[in-house]
Structure formats: C-alpha cells, structure tokens
Amino acid sequence: MHSFNSCNDRSRTYAPGHCPAYSNASLPDDRWHCRAAHAALRSDSEIGPSLFDQVKAFFQNAGFRATVPVLTLISGFLLFRTGLDQQWHKLATKKARTILVPFLVFNLGLLAAAYALQRATGITTSYELIPFDARTWLDAAFGLTRSPINYPLNFLRDLIVLMLLAPLFGLFLRKAPWLGLAVVALVFLNNVDGLLVLRGLMPVMFYIGGMAAVRRWNLQALDGYAWLCLAAFVLSCLAMLHWRVTNVTYLGLVAPFLIWPAASLLNGSAVGRWLQQQSKYSFFIFIAHAPILLVTWMVFQKLSGHVPYVVYWVGAPLLVVALLTVVYRIAAYLMPSAFAFITGGRAARGGESDQRRATPELAGGHSPH
C-alpha cells in the first residue's frame, strides 16, 4: 500500500522492468511500457547523463505523469455539468455503454489472447493463467486488486468506481462542497479506501472537476497567463528531475490548473485544428495500444544491434498511433455499428466532439468520460 507521502498509486505491486501483463518479455524501463510503475520504482542512478536520458526522464518521470489528473478532472467536470449524478438510472446506463463495454471488450479480448499464447507457446506473464487460479483470473479480467491485464485500462477501472461514487460526491458538491473535498482528500490520499480506487489522486481530481462544474468556475480565468502557466509546469517538471522527486502527487494536484490555461495557446492555430481533427482516434488508441506496443518492443529486441534505442523510443509510439489510426478507419468503414459499440459509441459520432475548448466548455477529443 502507498500512502500520500509516496506515489499514491496502489496498482504498483509489480517489480521494476515488468508490466502487469507481461513479465518475461524483457520490457524496457521507459515511458511506453508501464510508465507509472517504472517512474515510481526507478532509482536516481538509473537516469543516465546523456541528453536523451534527461529528455526521456523529463517526460517519463514528470511531464506525462500529469495526464491522468487532467483527464480525471475533465471527466468529473463533464459528468457533474450535466447533472448526471442526480439521474442514477441514466448514469448507470450511459456509463455501462461508454466505459464498461470498452473496458470488458479490450481487456477480456487481451486476456483470451494471452491465455491462448500461454497454452500454445508456454510464454508466461505476470498473470500466470495456467494453472487456473480464480483470484489471478479475476484480477486479470476486472482489475479487482491490481491493474487488469491490459494495463492502461486501470484508468477505466478506477473511472468506473468513480461513476458509482458520483451520486455521493454530488450530494457533497451541492450541500457542503469544501467539506466534501476535505473528506475525499483525507480518505483517498491516505488510502483509507484500501483497493477501492487504485490511483488515490483520481477521486480528488474527479471531485474538483465536479466543483468546477457545479460552482460554475470560469474556465478561462487563467488563459491570459497561458505562457506563465506553461512555464510553471515545465519548471515544475525540471525541478522534479533535478531533485529526483518520485512523489508526483503534488504535481498531479496542480498540473490541470497549469495545463488547461496553457492549452488555450492552441486556440485558432493550425496545430490546434489538426489535433481536434485527430481527436476522434484518441480513445481507441488508448484502449488498444498496449499489446501493439509490446510487439514493437519484441521486434526491436531482434533489431537492437542495428537500430539505436532512441529511434525506437521516438518511433514506436508514432508507428503504433499510425497503425491504430488506420485500423480505426477500416473498422469504422467495414463495421460501423459494431465498432461504435465496442468503443462506447464514440466512433458513431464521426469525430464530432461536444466539447469545445474555445468556449467555457471543454474541447477536443473523446474523453474517457
């Protein structure tokens, strides 16, 4: 268990260099493979002296660690903005379709593939599926006490729990918002909830997102300080790197309030328009990328004598994104209804988002919410 003074990620119960899904694949200790576990367990001496090592550590140990808090806050804002927490049946029905179905399809699908691979080749994973063990299979399938076998989906696993807690959070938000924030922080940042939520920071950011919605915060209040916010975030990440800070809780608490105003710099720009056009692919890439990325690493191992690691580190994610974008287009064309169903209805929208960053609403892409 991890307390507030550690990384506050209770899913990190595996050894350095090993993903929750794959144990003997000799995965690299970098941001593309189990980045949460590796950043938490990495020792100071593992950050090399080269410029590439420093850049990699900047993103892996700090910059990219802000993504979950930002996405969680946005998810909370979107849910409580619509008052969905007060419509329990509608909340359950919608979230079963948009979150639970993709989680089950892409996690159970990978579980079946891993089981077939283990039976056929004997390749073992951190989830040793043979011989059968009920607890191992329940964890691998549903992430009951640790990350599911499709390890990025631990975010959806925790988000499902937060959706169940949303009506209770909503009562606090409308009756005693600041007391509710104190209770949520006390319970989850100190792991009082046990393994109910694996990332203790998520309920806090989800609740704060709800506060922004219910109390109608001005989401553009800091846009005039966008460059200053961006600089503050970069300097915070550099400071974590310089002093080898492994506790990312504090960065996670402030990152959304720096990144959101900084994102306004993209308003009206060609880059911003391009990103919004590509945002329809984001959720599918998120839920499907892990096994593909593993395959790229296994291929790289065969070619490592000829391909520099920096080329792989930069190129592999770009290759995976390009490949899954093509898969998305083909699947959406050949089986639009089925593909929309397994992605939670997102593909059916044709990439049109109901979230617009240019207004006080949210924009760009399909939030896991």
Short mmCIF file of C-alpha atoms in Angstrom, two decimals, residues 219-354:
data_model
loop_
_atom_site.label_atom_id
_atom_site.label_comp_id
_atom_site.label_asym_id
_atom_site.label_seq_id
_atom_site.Cartn_x
_atom_site.Cartn_y
_atom_site.Cartn_z
CA LEU A 219 -12.56 28.00 -17.04
CA GLN A 220 -10.90 30.81 -18.97
CA ALA A 221 -9.86 32.82 -15.93
CA LEU A 222 -6.17 31.96 -16.32
CA ASP A 223 -5.99 31.99 -20.11
CA GLY A 224 -4.38 35.42 -20.03
CA TYR A 225 -1.49 33.82 -18.16
CA ALA A 226 -1.14 30.88 -20.55
CA TRP A 227 2.59 31.31 -21.18
CA LEU A 228 3.26 31.77 -17.47
CA CYS A 229 1.28 28.60 -16.67
CA LEU A 230 3.18 26.66 -19.32
CA ALA A 231 6.48 27.88 -17.94
CA ALA A 232 5.43 26.97 -14.40
CA PHE A 233 4.55 23.45 -15.47
CA VAL A 234 7.82 22.95 -17.35
CA LEU A 235 9.83 24.32 -14.44
CA SER A 236 7.97 22.04 -12.04
CA CYS A 237 8.88 19.04 -14.16
CA LEU A 238 12.50 20.17 -14.38
CA ALA A 239 12.62 20.59 -10.64
CA MET A 240 11.33 17.06 -10.12
CA LEU A 241 14.01 15.80 -12.47
CA HIS A 242 16.79 17.82 -10.87
CA TRP A 243 15.98 16.79 -7.30
CA ARG A 244 14.92 13.24 -8.28
CA VAL A 245 11.43 13.68 -6.85
CA THR A 246 9.41 10.47 -7.26
CA ASN A 247 6.25 11.61 -5.45
CA VAL A 248 4.07 13.00 -8.25
CA THR A 249 1.04 13.72 -6.04
CA TYR A 250 1.78 17.42 -5.74
CA LEU A 251 2.43 17.80 -9.46
CA GLY A 252 -0.83 15.98 -10.17
CA LEU A 253 -2.77 18.35 -7.92
CA VAL A 254 -1.58 21.50 -9.68
CA ALA A 255 -0.99 20.25 -13.24
CA PRO A 256 -4.59 20.66 -14.50
CA PHE A 257 -4.63 24.30 -13.43
CA LEU A 258 -1.46 24.92 -15.43
CA ILE A 259 -2.06 22.71 -18.46
CA TRP A 260 -5.64 23.85 -19.08
CA PRO A 261 -4.77 27.56 -19.46
CA ALA A 262 -1.65 26.63 -21.44
CA ALA A 263 -3.87 24.68 -23.86
CA SER A 264 -5.54 27.96 -24.84
CA LEU A 265 -2.36 28.76 -26.77
CA LEU A 266 -3.57 26.26 -29.37
CA ASN A 267 -6.87 28.09 -29.94
CA GLY A 268 -7.22 29.13 -33.56
CA SER A 269 -3.86 27.65 -34.54
CA ALA A 270 -3.22 25.15 -37.31
CA VAL A 271 -1.84 22.72 -34.76
CA GLY A 272 -4.90 23.08 -32.58
CA ARG A 273 -7.25 22.46 -35.51
CA TRP A 274 -5.25 19.42 -36.59
CA LEU A 275 -5.28 17.97 -33.08
CA GLN A 276 -9.03 18.40 -32.85
CA GLN A 277 -9.47 16.62 -36.19
CA GLN A 278 -7.37 13.70 -34.94
CA SER A 279 -9.07 13.55 -31.56
CA LYS A 280 -11.68 11.05 -32.70
CA TYR A 281 -8.97 8.37 -32.75
CA SER A 282 -7.68 9.05 -29.24
CA PHE A 283 -9.88 6.75 -27.17
CA PHE A 284 -9.45 3.78 -29.48
CA ILE A 285 -5.68 4.27 -29.48
CA PHE A 286 -5.73 4.44 -25.69
CA ILE A 287 -7.61 1.17 -25.18
CA ALA A 288 -5.82 -0.78 -27.94
CA HIS A 289 -2.19 0.37 -27.90
CA ALA A 290 -0.61 -1.75 -25.15
CA PRO A 291 -0.34 -5.14 -26.90
CA ILE A 292 0.74 -3.50 -30.15
CA LEU A 293 3.46 -1.60 -28.33
CA LEU A 294 4.67 -4.82 -26.77
CA VAL A 295 5.01 -6.36 -30.22
CA THR A 296 7.12 -3.40 -31.38
CA TRP A 297 9.43 -3.93 -28.40
CA MET A 298 9.84 -7.62 -29.17
CA VAL A 299 10.71 -6.74 -32.76
CA PHE A 300 13.15 -4.09 -31.58
CA GLN A 301 14.91 -6.64 -29.40
CA LYS A 302 15.73 -8.58 -32.55
CA LEU A 303 16.98 -5.43 -34.28
CA SER A 304 18.62 -3.64 -31.36
CA GLY A 305 22.08 -4.26 -32.75
CA HIS A 306 21.19 -2.21 -35.81
CA VAL A 307 18.58 0.28 -34.54
CA PRO A 308 19.51 2.81 -31.82
CA TYR A 309 17.22 2.80 -28.81
CA VAL A 310 16.44 6.50 -29.24
CA VAL A 311 15.00 5.69 -32.67
CA TYR A 312 12.76 3.05 -31.14
CA TRP A 313 11.75 5.27 -28.22
CA VAL A 314 10.58 8.02 -30.56
CA GLY A 315 9.44 5.90 -33.46
CA ALA A 316 7.49 3.10 -31.77
CA PRO A 317 4.66 5.23 -30.40
CA LEU A 318 4.37 7.08 -33.69
CA LEU A 319 4.15 3.77 -35.51
CA VAL A 320 1.53 2.45 -33.10
CA VAL A 321 -0.58 5.60 -33.41
CA ALA A 322 -0.38 5.49 -37.22
CA LEU A 323 -1.26 1.79 -37.31
CA LEU A 324 -4.23 2.11 -34.97
CA THR A 325 -5.48 5.15 -36.86
CA VAL A 326 -5.61 3.01 -40.00
CA VAL A 327 -7.31 0.19 -38.07
CA TYR A 328 -9.87 2.67 -36.77
CA ARG A 329 -10.70 3.92 -40.27
CA ILE A 330 -11.01 0.41 -41.69
CA ALA A 331 -13.14 -0.86 -38.80
CA ALA A 332 -15.39 2.21 -38.83
CA TYR A 333 -15.92 1.73 -42.57
CA LEU A 334 -16.44 -2.04 -42.64
CA MET A 335 -18.46 -2.50 -39.44
CA PRO A 336 -19.59 0.92 -38.19
CA SER A 337 -22.25 -0.30 -35.77
CA ALA A 338 -20.15 -3.00 -34.14
CA PHE A 339 -17.10 -0.75 -33.93
CA ALA A 340 -19.14 2.05 -32.40
CA PHE A 341 -20.48 -0.39 -29.82
CA ILE A 342 -17.09 -1.71 -28.66
CA THR A 343 -15.66 1.82 -28.43
CA GLY A 344 -18.53 3.06 -26.30
CA GLY A 345 -20.41 4.79 -29.10
CA ARG A 346 -17.57 7.18 -29.84
CA ALA A 347 -16.90 6.06 -33.39
CA ALA A 348 -20.54 6.71 -34.26
CA ARG A 349 -20.03 10.41 -33.67
CA GLY A 350 -17.67 10.65 -36.58
CA GLY A 351 -15.16 12.56 -34.54
CA GLU A 352 -17.51 15.42 -33.79
CA SER A 353 -16.93 16.36 -30.18
CA ASP A 354 -19.44 18.05 -27.95
#
